Amino acid sequence: MGGNWAGEAADLLVAAVRGGGHIALSGGSTPRPVHERAAEIEPDWSRCELWWGDERCVPHEDLRSNYRLARESILDLVAQPPGVHPVRTEHGPEEAALAYDQELDGVELDLALLGVGPDGHTASLFPQASTLAERQRRAIAAEAGLEPFVPRVTMTVPYLSAAKVVLFLVVGAEKADAVARAFDRPPSPATPAGLIRSREGRTVAVLDEAAAARLQAAG
Ligand code: 6PG
C-alpha cells in the first residue's frame, strides 16, 4: 500500500512471469503502468501464457479492448513475448464465452490480476448479476453493469478463486467505499470483488492510500 503501488504490483507480476505458467490479466485503466513497469523489468515473457479475466466483445483494435491494452503495454514492449489466448471477440458473447470456457479446460491459473470498479465489480462480474451464481463454467457471457456498455466475456467466481494467487490492483478515492465493502465486510453479491479469494493460495490487494482510506486499521 502506498505511493509505489505500481512498482509493488509489477514485482508480483514479474515473479509470475519468471515462474512461467498461466496469468489472467484484467482491463480498465489501472493495469497499464503495472504492465509497462513489468515489461521494463523483465524482457523475457516466453515462459508464461496470458489470458484475460474478462474482455469486452469489441474488435481487438478497439480502444475498449482489454487485449489492445495488453498489446500496447506488454506485447509490443517485451523482447520475448508470452503465449497469448485472447477472447475470440469476433464471435458474439455467448459463442466467444463457450469457446474460451473450452480453451480454459485443464488450465490452472497461477496469477489472476483483478481490478475493482467503484460499484464493487471485478472482471465483468457485476453486483447482483446472475453470473455470480455460475459454479460450473470457467468463462461465461456477461452484461456490462458499467461503462463501456458492451457485451462481455468474464471468467467466473469459482474459476478466478482457483488461481494460486489472486492479485487485486485498486487505486483512487472513488474506489474507497468498494474496497471497504470488498475487503472489510462479509462476502455479498452486492460486491463481487468480495466473493473472490484464492481457495488454495494467496489473495493480495495492492492499494494506494486513497483506495484504502476506508479500510479498518488491521489489528
Ligand atoms: C474491465 C475490467 C474491470 C476493471 C475495473 C476497474 O474490463 O473493465 O476488467 O473489471 O478492472 O472496472 O477499472 P479501472 O482500473 O479502470 O478503475
PDB file of C-alpha atoms and ligand atoms in Angstrom:
ATOM      1  CA  MET A   1       0.000   0.000   0.000  1.00  0.00           C
ATOM      2  CA  GLY A   2       1.212   3.499  -0.631  1.00  0.00           C
ATOM      3  CA  GLY A   3       2.917   5.578  -3.276  1.00  0.00           C
ATOM      4  CA  ASN A   4       4.728   2.844  -5.101  1.00  0.00           C
ATOM      5  CA  TRP A   5       1.692   0.676  -5.734  1.00  0.00           C
ATOM      6  CA  ALA A   6       2.584   0.194  -9.420  1.00  0.00           C
ATOM      7  CA  GLY A   7       6.103  -0.965  -8.557  1.00  0.00           C
ATOM      8  CA  GLU A   8       4.840  -3.385  -5.906  1.00  0.00           C
ATOM      9  CA  ALA A   9       2.278  -4.837  -8.284  1.00  0.00           C
ATOM     10  CA  ALA A  10       4.821  -5.034 -11.114  1.00  0.00           C
ATOM     11  CA  ASP A  11       7.179  -7.048  -8.886  1.00  0.00           C
ATOM     12  CA  LEU A  12       4.400  -9.559  -8.197  1.00  0.00           C
ATOM     13  CA  LEU A  13       3.568  -9.756 -11.909  1.00  0.00           C
ATOM     14  CA  VAL A  14       7.245 -10.224 -12.839  1.00  0.00           C
ATOM     15  CA  ALA A  15       7.555 -13.041 -10.306  1.00  0.00           C
ATOM     16  CA  ALA A  16       4.686 -14.837 -12.032  1.00  0.00           C
ATOM     17  CA  VAL A  17       6.147 -14.130 -15.488  1.00  0.00           C
ATOM     18  CA  ARG A  18       9.536 -15.544 -14.484  1.00  0.00           C
ATOM     19  CA  GLY A  19       7.860 -18.510 -12.789  1.00  0.00           C
ATOM     20  CA  GLY A  20       6.111 -19.343 -16.055  1.00  0.00           C
ATOM     21  CA  GLY A  21       2.550 -20.583 -16.024  1.00  0.00           C
ATOM     22  CA  HIS A  22      -0.816 -19.008 -16.718  1.00  0.00           C
ATOM     23  CA  ILE A  23      -1.597 -15.358 -15.949  1.00  0.00           C
ATOM     24  CA  ALA A  24      -5.037 -13.764 -16.349  1.00  0.00           C
ATOM     25  CA  LEU A  25      -4.973 -10.007 -16.974  1.00  0.00           C
ATOM     26  CA  SER A  26      -7.716  -7.508 -16.234  1.00  0.00           C
ATOM     27  CA  GLY A  27      -8.758  -4.430 -18.146  1.00  0.00           C
ATOM     28  CA  GLY A  28      -9.544  -0.834 -17.285  1.00  0.00           C
ATOM     29  CA  SER A  29      -7.020   1.945 -16.681  1.00  0.00           C
ATOM     30  CA  THR A  30      -5.197   0.775 -13.541  1.00  0.00           C
ATOM     31  CA  PRO A  31      -3.144  -2.059 -15.028  1.00  0.00           C
ATOM     32  CA  ARG A  32      -1.339  -0.063 -17.746  1.00  0.00           C
ATOM     33  CA  PRO A  33       1.523   1.359 -15.611  1.00  0.00           C
ATOM     34  CA  VAL A  34       1.917  -2.006 -13.888  1.00  0.00           C
ATOM     35  CA  HIS A  35       2.205  -3.818 -17.202  1.00  0.00           C
ATOM     36  CA  GLU A  36       4.677  -1.257 -18.575  1.00  0.00           C
ATOM     37  CA  ARG A  37       6.844  -1.434 -15.448  1.00  0.00           C
ATOM     38  CA  ALA A  38       6.810  -5.242 -15.526  1.00  0.00           C
ATOM     39  CA  ALA A  39       7.757  -5.244 -19.223  1.00  0.00           C
ATOM     40  CA  GLU A  40      10.630  -2.871 -18.405  1.00  0.00           C
ATOM     41  CA  ILE A  41      11.899  -5.083 -15.541  1.00  0.00           C
ATOM     42  CA  GLU A  42      11.597  -8.385 -17.403  1.00  0.00           C
ATOM     43  CA  PRO A  43      12.030  -8.512 -21.209  1.00  0.00           C
ATOM     44  CA  ASP A  44      11.558 -12.302 -21.417  1.00  0.00           C
ATOM     45  CA  TRP A  45       7.908 -13.345 -21.046  1.00  0.00           C
ATOM     46  CA  SER A  46       8.351 -16.517 -23.120  1.00  0.00           C
ATOM     47  CA  ARG A  47       7.790 -18.901 -20.194  1.00  0.00           C
ATOM     48  CA  CYS A  48       4.293 -17.650 -19.362  1.00  0.00           C
ATOM     49  CA  GLU A  49       0.918 -17.603 -21.100  1.00  0.00           C
ATOM     50  CA  LEU A  50      -1.512 -14.684 -20.930  1.00  0.00           C
ATOM     51  CA  TRP A  51      -5.269 -14.984 -20.599  1.00  0.00           C
ATOM     52  CA  TRP A  52      -7.937 -12.341 -19.950  1.00  0.00           C
ATOM     53  CA  GLY A  53     -10.076 -12.391 -16.810  1.00  0.00           C
ATOM     54  CA  ASP A  54     -12.626 -10.514 -18.844  1.00  0.00           C
ATOM     55  CA  GLU A  55     -12.940  -8.941 -22.240  1.00  0.00           C
ATOM     56  CA  ARG A  56     -15.244  -6.534 -23.957  1.00  0.00           C
ATOM     57  CA  CYS A  57     -16.815  -8.030 -27.097  1.00  0.00           C
ATOM     58  CA  VAL A  58     -15.288  -5.461 -29.433  1.00  0.00           C
ATOM     59  CA  PRO A  59     -12.573  -5.861 -32.098  1.00  0.00           C
ATOM     60  CA  HIS A  60      -9.042  -6.223 -30.657  1.00  0.00           C
ATOM     61  CA  GLU A  61      -8.007  -2.917 -32.212  1.00  0.00           C
ATOM     62  CA  ASP A  62     -10.906  -1.106 -30.493  1.00  0.00           C
ATOM     63  CA  LEU A  63      -9.789   1.341 -27.766  1.00  0.00           C
ATOM     64  CA  ARG A  64     -12.108  -0.506 -25.336  1.00  0.00           C
ATOM     65  CA  SER A  65     -10.414  -3.865 -25.920  1.00  0.00           C
ATOM     66  CA  ASN A  66      -8.575  -5.368 -22.936  1.00  0.00           C
ATOM     67  CA  TYR A  67      -6.449  -7.289 -25.435  1.00  0.00           C
ATOM     68  CA  ARG A  68      -5.412  -3.967 -27.009  1.00  0.00           C
ATOM     69  CA  LEU A  69      -4.401  -2.684 -23.528  1.00  0.00           C
ATOM     70  CA  ALA A  70      -2.105  -5.706 -23.091  1.00  0.00           C
ATOM     71  CA  ARG A  71      -0.740  -5.466 -26.642  1.00  0.00           C
ATOM     72  CA  GLU A  72       0.230  -1.810 -26.105  1.00  0.00           C
ATOM     73  CA  SER A  73       1.559  -2.177 -22.523  1.00  0.00           C
ATOM     74  CA  ILE A  74       3.195  -5.618 -22.684  1.00  0.00           C
ATOM     75  CA  LEU A  75       3.311  -7.437 -26.035  1.00  0.00           C
ATOM     76  CA  ASP A  76       4.729  -4.526 -28.029  1.00  0.00           C
ATOM     77  CA  LEU A  77       7.354  -3.848 -25.343  1.00  0.00           C
ATOM     78  CA  VAL A  78       8.920  -7.215 -24.439  1.00  0.00           C
ATOM     79  CA  ALA A  79      11.776  -8.893 -26.339  1.00  0.00           C
ATOM     80  CA  GLN A  80      10.470 -12.464 -25.858  1.00  0.00           C
ATOM     81  CA  PRO A  81       6.672 -12.431 -25.911  1.00  0.00           C
ATOM     82  CA  PRO A  82       4.407 -14.798 -23.956  1.00  0.00           C
ATOM     83  CA  GLY A  83       1.882 -17.196 -25.342  1.00  0.00           C
ATOM     84  CA  VAL A  84      -1.416 -15.323 -25.656  1.00  0.00           C
ATOM     85  CA  HIS A  85      -5.006 -16.521 -25.508  1.00  0.00           C
ATOM     86  CA  PRO A  86      -7.257 -13.606 -26.443  1.00  0.00           C
ATOM     87  CA  VAL A  87     -11.023 -13.952 -26.236  1.00  0.00           C
ATOM     88  CA  ARG A  88     -12.357 -14.535 -29.771  1.00  0.00           C
ATOM     89  CA  THR A  89     -14.409 -11.360 -29.818  1.00  0.00           C
ATOM     90  CA  GLU A  90     -15.180 -11.722 -33.494  1.00  0.00           C
ATOM     91  CA  HIS A  91     -17.933 -14.050 -32.324  1.00  0.00           C
ATOM     92  CA  GLY A  92     -20.932 -12.973 -30.225  1.00  0.00           C
ATOM     93  CA  PRO A  93     -20.572 -13.077 -26.419  1.00  0.00           C
ATOM     94  CA  GLU A  94     -22.204 -16.483 -25.904  1.00  0.00           C
ATOM     95  CA  GLU A  95     -20.129 -18.190 -28.617  1.00  0.00           C
ATOM     96  CA  ALA A  96     -16.933 -16.412 -27.558  1.00  0.00           C
ATOM     97  CA  ALA A  97     -17.568 -17.358 -23.913  1.00  0.00           C
ATOM     98  CA  LEU A  98     -18.187 -21.006 -24.765  1.00  0.00           C
ATOM     99  CA  ALA A  99     -15.013 -21.174 -26.855  1.00  0.00           C
ATOM    100  CA  TYR A 100     -13.000 -19.542 -24.039  1.00  0.00           C
ATOM    101  CA  ASP A 101     -14.517 -21.874 -21.465  1.00  0.00           C
ATOM    102  CA  GLN A 102     -13.401 -24.850 -23.577  1.00  0.00           C
ATOM    103  CA  GLU A 103      -9.928 -23.386 -24.176  1.00  0.00           C
ATOM    104  CA  LEU A 104      -9.516 -22.969 -20.409  1.00  0.00           C
ATOM    105  CA  ASP A 105     -10.293 -26.644 -19.751  1.00  0.00           C
ATOM    106  CA  GLY A 106      -7.326 -28.038 -17.828  1.00  0.00           C
ATOM    107  CA  VAL A 107      -5.744 -24.601 -17.328  1.00  0.00           C
ATOM    108  CA  GLU A 108      -4.963 -23.675 -13.715  1.00  0.00           C
ATOM    109  CA  LEU A 109      -4.218 -20.002 -13.262  1.00  0.00           C
ATOM    110  CA  ASP A 110      -1.007 -19.145 -11.432  1.00  0.00           C
ATOM    111  CA  LEU A 111      -1.956 -15.482 -11.144  1.00  0.00           C
ATOM    112  CA  ALA A 112      -5.249 -13.647 -11.634  1.00  0.00           C
ATOM    113  CA  LEU A 113      -4.876  -9.873 -11.808  1.00  0.00           C
ATOM    114  CA  LEU A 114      -8.144  -8.136 -10.898  1.00  0.00           C
ATOM    115  CA  GLY A 115      -9.340  -4.559 -10.626  1.00  0.00           C
ATOM    116  CA  VAL A 116     -12.352  -3.311  -8.661  1.00  0.00           C
ATOM    117  CA  GLY A 117     -14.893  -0.874 -10.012  1.00  0.00           C
ATOM    118  CA  PRO A 118     -16.458   1.879  -7.888  1.00  0.00           C
ATOM    119  CA  ASP A 119     -19.579  -0.329  -7.732  1.00  0.00           C
ATOM    120  CA  GLY A 120     -17.546  -3.264  -6.394  1.00  0.00           C
ATOM    121  CA  HIS A 121     -17.494  -5.253  -9.641  1.00  0.00           C
ATOM    122  CA  THR A 122     -14.427  -7.188 -10.662  1.00  0.00           C
ATOM    123  CA  ALA A 123     -13.624  -8.652 -14.078  1.00  0.00           C
ATOM    124  CA  SER A 124     -17.074  -8.367 -15.672  1.00  0.00           C
ATOM    125  CA  LEU A 125     -18.859  -9.752 -12.599  1.00  0.00           C
ATOM    126  CA  PHE A 126     -21.281  -7.000 -11.621  1.00  0.00           C
ATOM    127  CA  PRO A 127     -23.316  -6.504  -8.430  1.00  0.00           C
ATOM    128  CA  GLN A 128     -26.325  -8.850  -8.041  1.00  0.00           C
ATOM    129  CA  ALA A 129     -25.727 -10.294 -11.523  1.00  0.00           C
ATOM    130  CA  SER A 130     -26.837 -13.841 -12.349  1.00  0.00           C
ATOM    131  CA  THR A 131     -23.246 -14.524 -13.493  1.00  0.00           C
ATOM    132  CA  LEU A 132     -22.205 -14.599  -9.820  1.00  0.00           C
ATOM    133  CA  ALA A 133     -24.102 -17.854  -9.330  1.00  0.00           C
ATOM    134  CA  GLU A 134     -22.256 -19.776 -12.078  1.00  0.00           C
ATOM    135  CA  ARG A 135     -20.420 -22.693 -10.444  1.00  0.00           C
ATOM    136  CA  GLN A 136     -19.521 -24.968 -13.369  1.00  0.00           C
ATOM    137  CA  ARG A 137     -18.226 -22.855 -16.250  1.00  0.00           C
ATOM    138  CA  ARG A 138     -14.787 -21.215 -16.303  1.00  0.00           C
ATOM    139  CA  ALA A 139     -15.938 -18.405 -18.644  1.00  0.00           C
ATOM    140  CA  ILE A 140     -19.392 -17.037 -19.434  1.00  0.00           C
ATOM    141  CA  ALA A 141     -21.051 -14.170 -21.258  1.00  0.00           C
ATOM    142  CA  ALA A 142     -21.963 -11.112 -19.169  1.00  0.00           C
ATOM    143  CA  GLU A 143     -23.924  -7.914 -19.496  1.00  0.00           C
ATOM    144  CA  ALA A 144     -21.991  -4.721 -18.709  1.00  0.00           C
ATOM    145  CA  GLY A 145     -23.115  -3.076 -15.476  1.00  0.00           C
ATOM    146  CA  LEU A 146     -20.906  -0.039 -16.066  1.00  0.00           C
ATOM    147  CA  GLU A 147     -19.239   1.747 -18.957  1.00  0.00           C
ATOM    148  CA  PRO A 148     -18.371   0.562 -21.535  1.00  0.00           C
ATOM    149  CA  PHE A 149     -21.839  -0.851 -22.090  1.00  0.00           C
ATOM    150  CA  VAL A 150     -20.865  -3.592 -24.494  1.00  0.00           C
ATOM    151  CA  PRO A 151     -21.386  -7.337 -24.099  1.00  0.00           C
ATOM    152  CA  ARG A 152     -18.589  -9.008 -22.169  1.00  0.00           C
ATOM    153  CA  VAL A 153     -16.967 -12.381 -21.571  1.00  0.00           C
ATOM    154  CA  THR A 154     -15.815 -12.984 -17.999  1.00  0.00           C
ATOM    155  CA  MET A 155     -14.116 -15.684 -16.016  1.00  0.00           C
ATOM    156  CA  THR A 156     -16.356 -16.910 -13.202  1.00  0.00           C
ATOM    157  CA  VAL A 157     -16.129 -16.604  -9.418  1.00  0.00           C
ATOM    158  CA  PRO A 158     -15.083 -20.244  -8.859  1.00  0.00           C
ATOM    159  CA  TYR A 159     -12.552 -20.217 -11.688  1.00  0.00           C
ATOM    160  CA  LEU A 160     -10.860 -16.978 -10.577  1.00  0.00           C
ATOM    161  CA  SER A 161     -10.892 -18.252  -6.984  1.00  0.00           C
ATOM    162  CA  ALA A 162      -8.971 -21.339  -8.134  1.00  0.00           C
ATOM    163  CA  ALA A 163      -5.960 -19.170  -9.075  1.00  0.00           C
ATOM    164  CA  LYS A 164      -2.874 -19.802  -6.970  1.00  0.00           C
ATOM    165  CA  VAL A 165      -2.505 -16.046  -6.458  1.00  0.00           C
ATOM    166  CA  VAL A 166      -5.334 -13.517  -6.745  1.00  0.00           C
ATOM    167  CA  LEU A 167      -3.901 -10.008  -7.002  1.00  0.00           C
ATOM    168  CA  PHE A 168      -6.255  -7.033  -6.730  1.00  0.00           C
ATOM    169  CA  LEU A 169      -4.920  -3.693  -8.002  1.00  0.00           C
ATOM    170  CA  VAL A 170      -7.073  -0.786  -6.789  1.00  0.00           C
ATOM    171  CA  VAL A 171      -6.233   2.916  -6.748  1.00  0.00           C
ATOM    172  CA  GLY A 172      -8.146   6.157  -6.313  1.00  0.00           C
ATOM    173  CA  ALA A 173     -10.520   7.705  -3.787  1.00  0.00           C
ATOM    174  CA  GLU A 174     -13.520   6.741  -5.889  1.00  0.00           C
ATOM    175  CA  LYS A 175     -12.770   3.100  -5.024  1.00  0.00           C
ATOM    176  CA  ALA A 176     -12.512   3.551  -1.219  1.00  0.00           C
ATOM    177  CA  ASP A 177     -16.099   2.515  -0.481  1.00  0.00           C
ATOM    178  CA  ALA A 178     -15.950  -0.517  -2.787  1.00  0.00           C
ATOM    179  CA  VAL A 179     -12.602  -1.538  -1.239  1.00  0.00           C
ATOM    180  CA  ALA A 180     -14.072  -1.351   2.274  1.00  0.00           C
ATOM    181  CA  ARG A 181     -17.061  -3.451   1.169  1.00  0.00           C
ATOM    182  CA  ALA A 182     -14.861  -5.945  -0.664  1.00  0.00           C
ATOM    183  CA  PHE A 183     -12.188  -6.453   1.982  1.00  0.00           C
ATOM    184  CA  ASP A 184     -13.728  -5.450   5.310  1.00  0.00           C
ATOM    185  CA  ARG A 185     -17.237  -6.879   5.105  1.00  0.00           C
ATOM    186  CA  PRO A 186     -18.682 -10.405   4.771  1.00  0.00           C
ATOM    187  CA  PRO A 187     -18.897 -11.625   1.153  1.00  0.00           C
ATOM    188  CA  SER A 188     -22.013 -10.403  -0.642  1.00  0.00           C
ATOM    189  CA  PRO A 189     -23.297 -10.430  -4.230  1.00  0.00           C
ATOM    190  CA  ALA A 190     -23.625  -6.674  -3.788  1.00  0.00           C
ATOM    191  CA  THR A 191     -19.811  -6.510  -4.044  1.00  0.00           C
ATOM    192  CA  PRO A 192     -18.463  -9.175  -6.397  1.00  0.00           C
ATOM    193  CA  ALA A 193     -14.831  -8.317  -5.597  1.00  0.00           C
ATOM    194  CA  GLY A 194     -15.544  -9.615  -2.087  1.00  0.00           C
ATOM    195  CA  LEU A 195     -16.553 -13.012  -3.476  1.00  0.00           C
ATOM    196  CA  ILE A 196     -13.173 -13.826  -4.997  1.00  0.00           C
ATOM    197  CA  ARG A 197     -10.410 -15.152  -2.792  1.00  0.00           C
ATOM    198  CA  SER A 198      -7.771 -17.705  -3.746  1.00  0.00           C
ATOM    199  CA  ARG A 199      -9.053 -21.016  -2.350  1.00  0.00           C
ATOM    200  CA  GLU A 200      -5.676 -22.739  -2.109  1.00  0.00           C
ATOM    201  CA  GLY A 201      -3.186 -19.912  -2.302  1.00  0.00           C
ATOM    202  CA  ARG A 202      -2.770 -16.198  -1.660  1.00  0.00           C
ATOM    203  CA  THR A 203      -5.036 -13.221  -2.123  1.00  0.00           C
ATOM    204  CA  VAL A 204      -3.157  -9.920  -2.255  1.00  0.00           C
ATOM    205  CA  ALA A 205      -4.592  -6.414  -2.562  1.00  0.00           C
ATOM    206  CA  VAL A 206      -2.233  -3.681  -3.745  1.00  0.00           C
ATOM    207  CA  LEU A 207      -3.912  -0.364  -2.947  1.00  0.00           C
ATOM    208  CA  ASP A 208      -2.918   3.263  -2.882  1.00  0.00           C
ATOM    209  CA  GLU A 209      -3.655   5.328   0.241  1.00  0.00           C
ATOM    210  CA  ALA A 210      -6.785   6.825  -1.268  1.00  0.00           C
ATOM    211  CA  ALA A 211      -8.362   3.491  -2.175  1.00  0.00           C
ATOM    212  CA  ALA A 212      -7.501   2.086   1.285  1.00  0.00           C
ATOM    213  CA  ALA A 213      -8.808   5.135   3.162  1.00  0.00           C
ATOM    214  CA  ARG A 214     -11.989   3.446   4.484  1.00  0.00           C
ATOM    215  CA  LEU A 215     -10.419   0.136   5.479  1.00  0.00           C
ATOM    216  CA  GLN A 216     -10.463  -0.566   9.232  1.00  0.00           C
ATOM    217  CA  ALA A 217      -6.913  -0.460  10.576  1.00  0.00           C
ATOM    218  CA  ALA A 218      -5.564  -4.002  10.592  1.00  0.00           C
ATOM    219  CA  GLY A 219      -5.334  -5.155  14.137  1.00  0.00           C
TER     220      GLY A 219
HETATM  221  C1  6PG B   1     -12.876  -4.280 -17.333  1.00  0.00           C
HETATM  222  C2  6PG B   1     -12.035  -4.641 -16.157  1.00  0.00           C
HETATM  223  C3  6PG B   1     -12.722  -4.178 -14.905  1.00  0.00           C
HETATM  224  C4  6PG B   1     -11.755  -3.240 -14.228  1.00  0.00           C
HETATM  225  C5  6PG B   1     -12.477  -2.388 -13.220  1.00  0.00           C
HETATM  226  C6  6PG B   1     -11.539  -1.290 -12.691  1.00  0.00           C
HETATM  227  O1  6PG B   1     -12.843  -4.990 -18.332  1.00  0.00           O
HETATM  228  O2  6PG B   1     -13.496  -3.210 -17.256  1.00  0.00           O
HETATM  229  O3  6PG B   1     -11.583  -5.900 -16.118  1.00  0.00           O
HETATM  230  O4  6PG B   1     -13.117  -5.199 -14.027  1.00  0.00           O
HETATM  231  O5  6PG B   1     -10.733  -3.998 -13.587  1.00  0.00           O
HETATM  232  O6  6PG B   1     -13.578  -1.784 -13.876  1.00  0.00           O
HETATM  233  O7  6PG B   1     -11.201  -0.488 -13.796  1.00  0.00           O
HETATM  234  P1  6PG B   1     -10.178   0.743 -13.637  1.00  0.00           P
HETATM  235  O8  6PG B   1      -8.822   0.124 -13.444  1.00  0.00           O
HETATM  236  O9  6PG B   1     -10.290   1.490 -14.936  1.00  0.00           O
HETATM  237  O10 6PG B   1     -10.620   1.533 -12.431  1.00  0.00           O
END
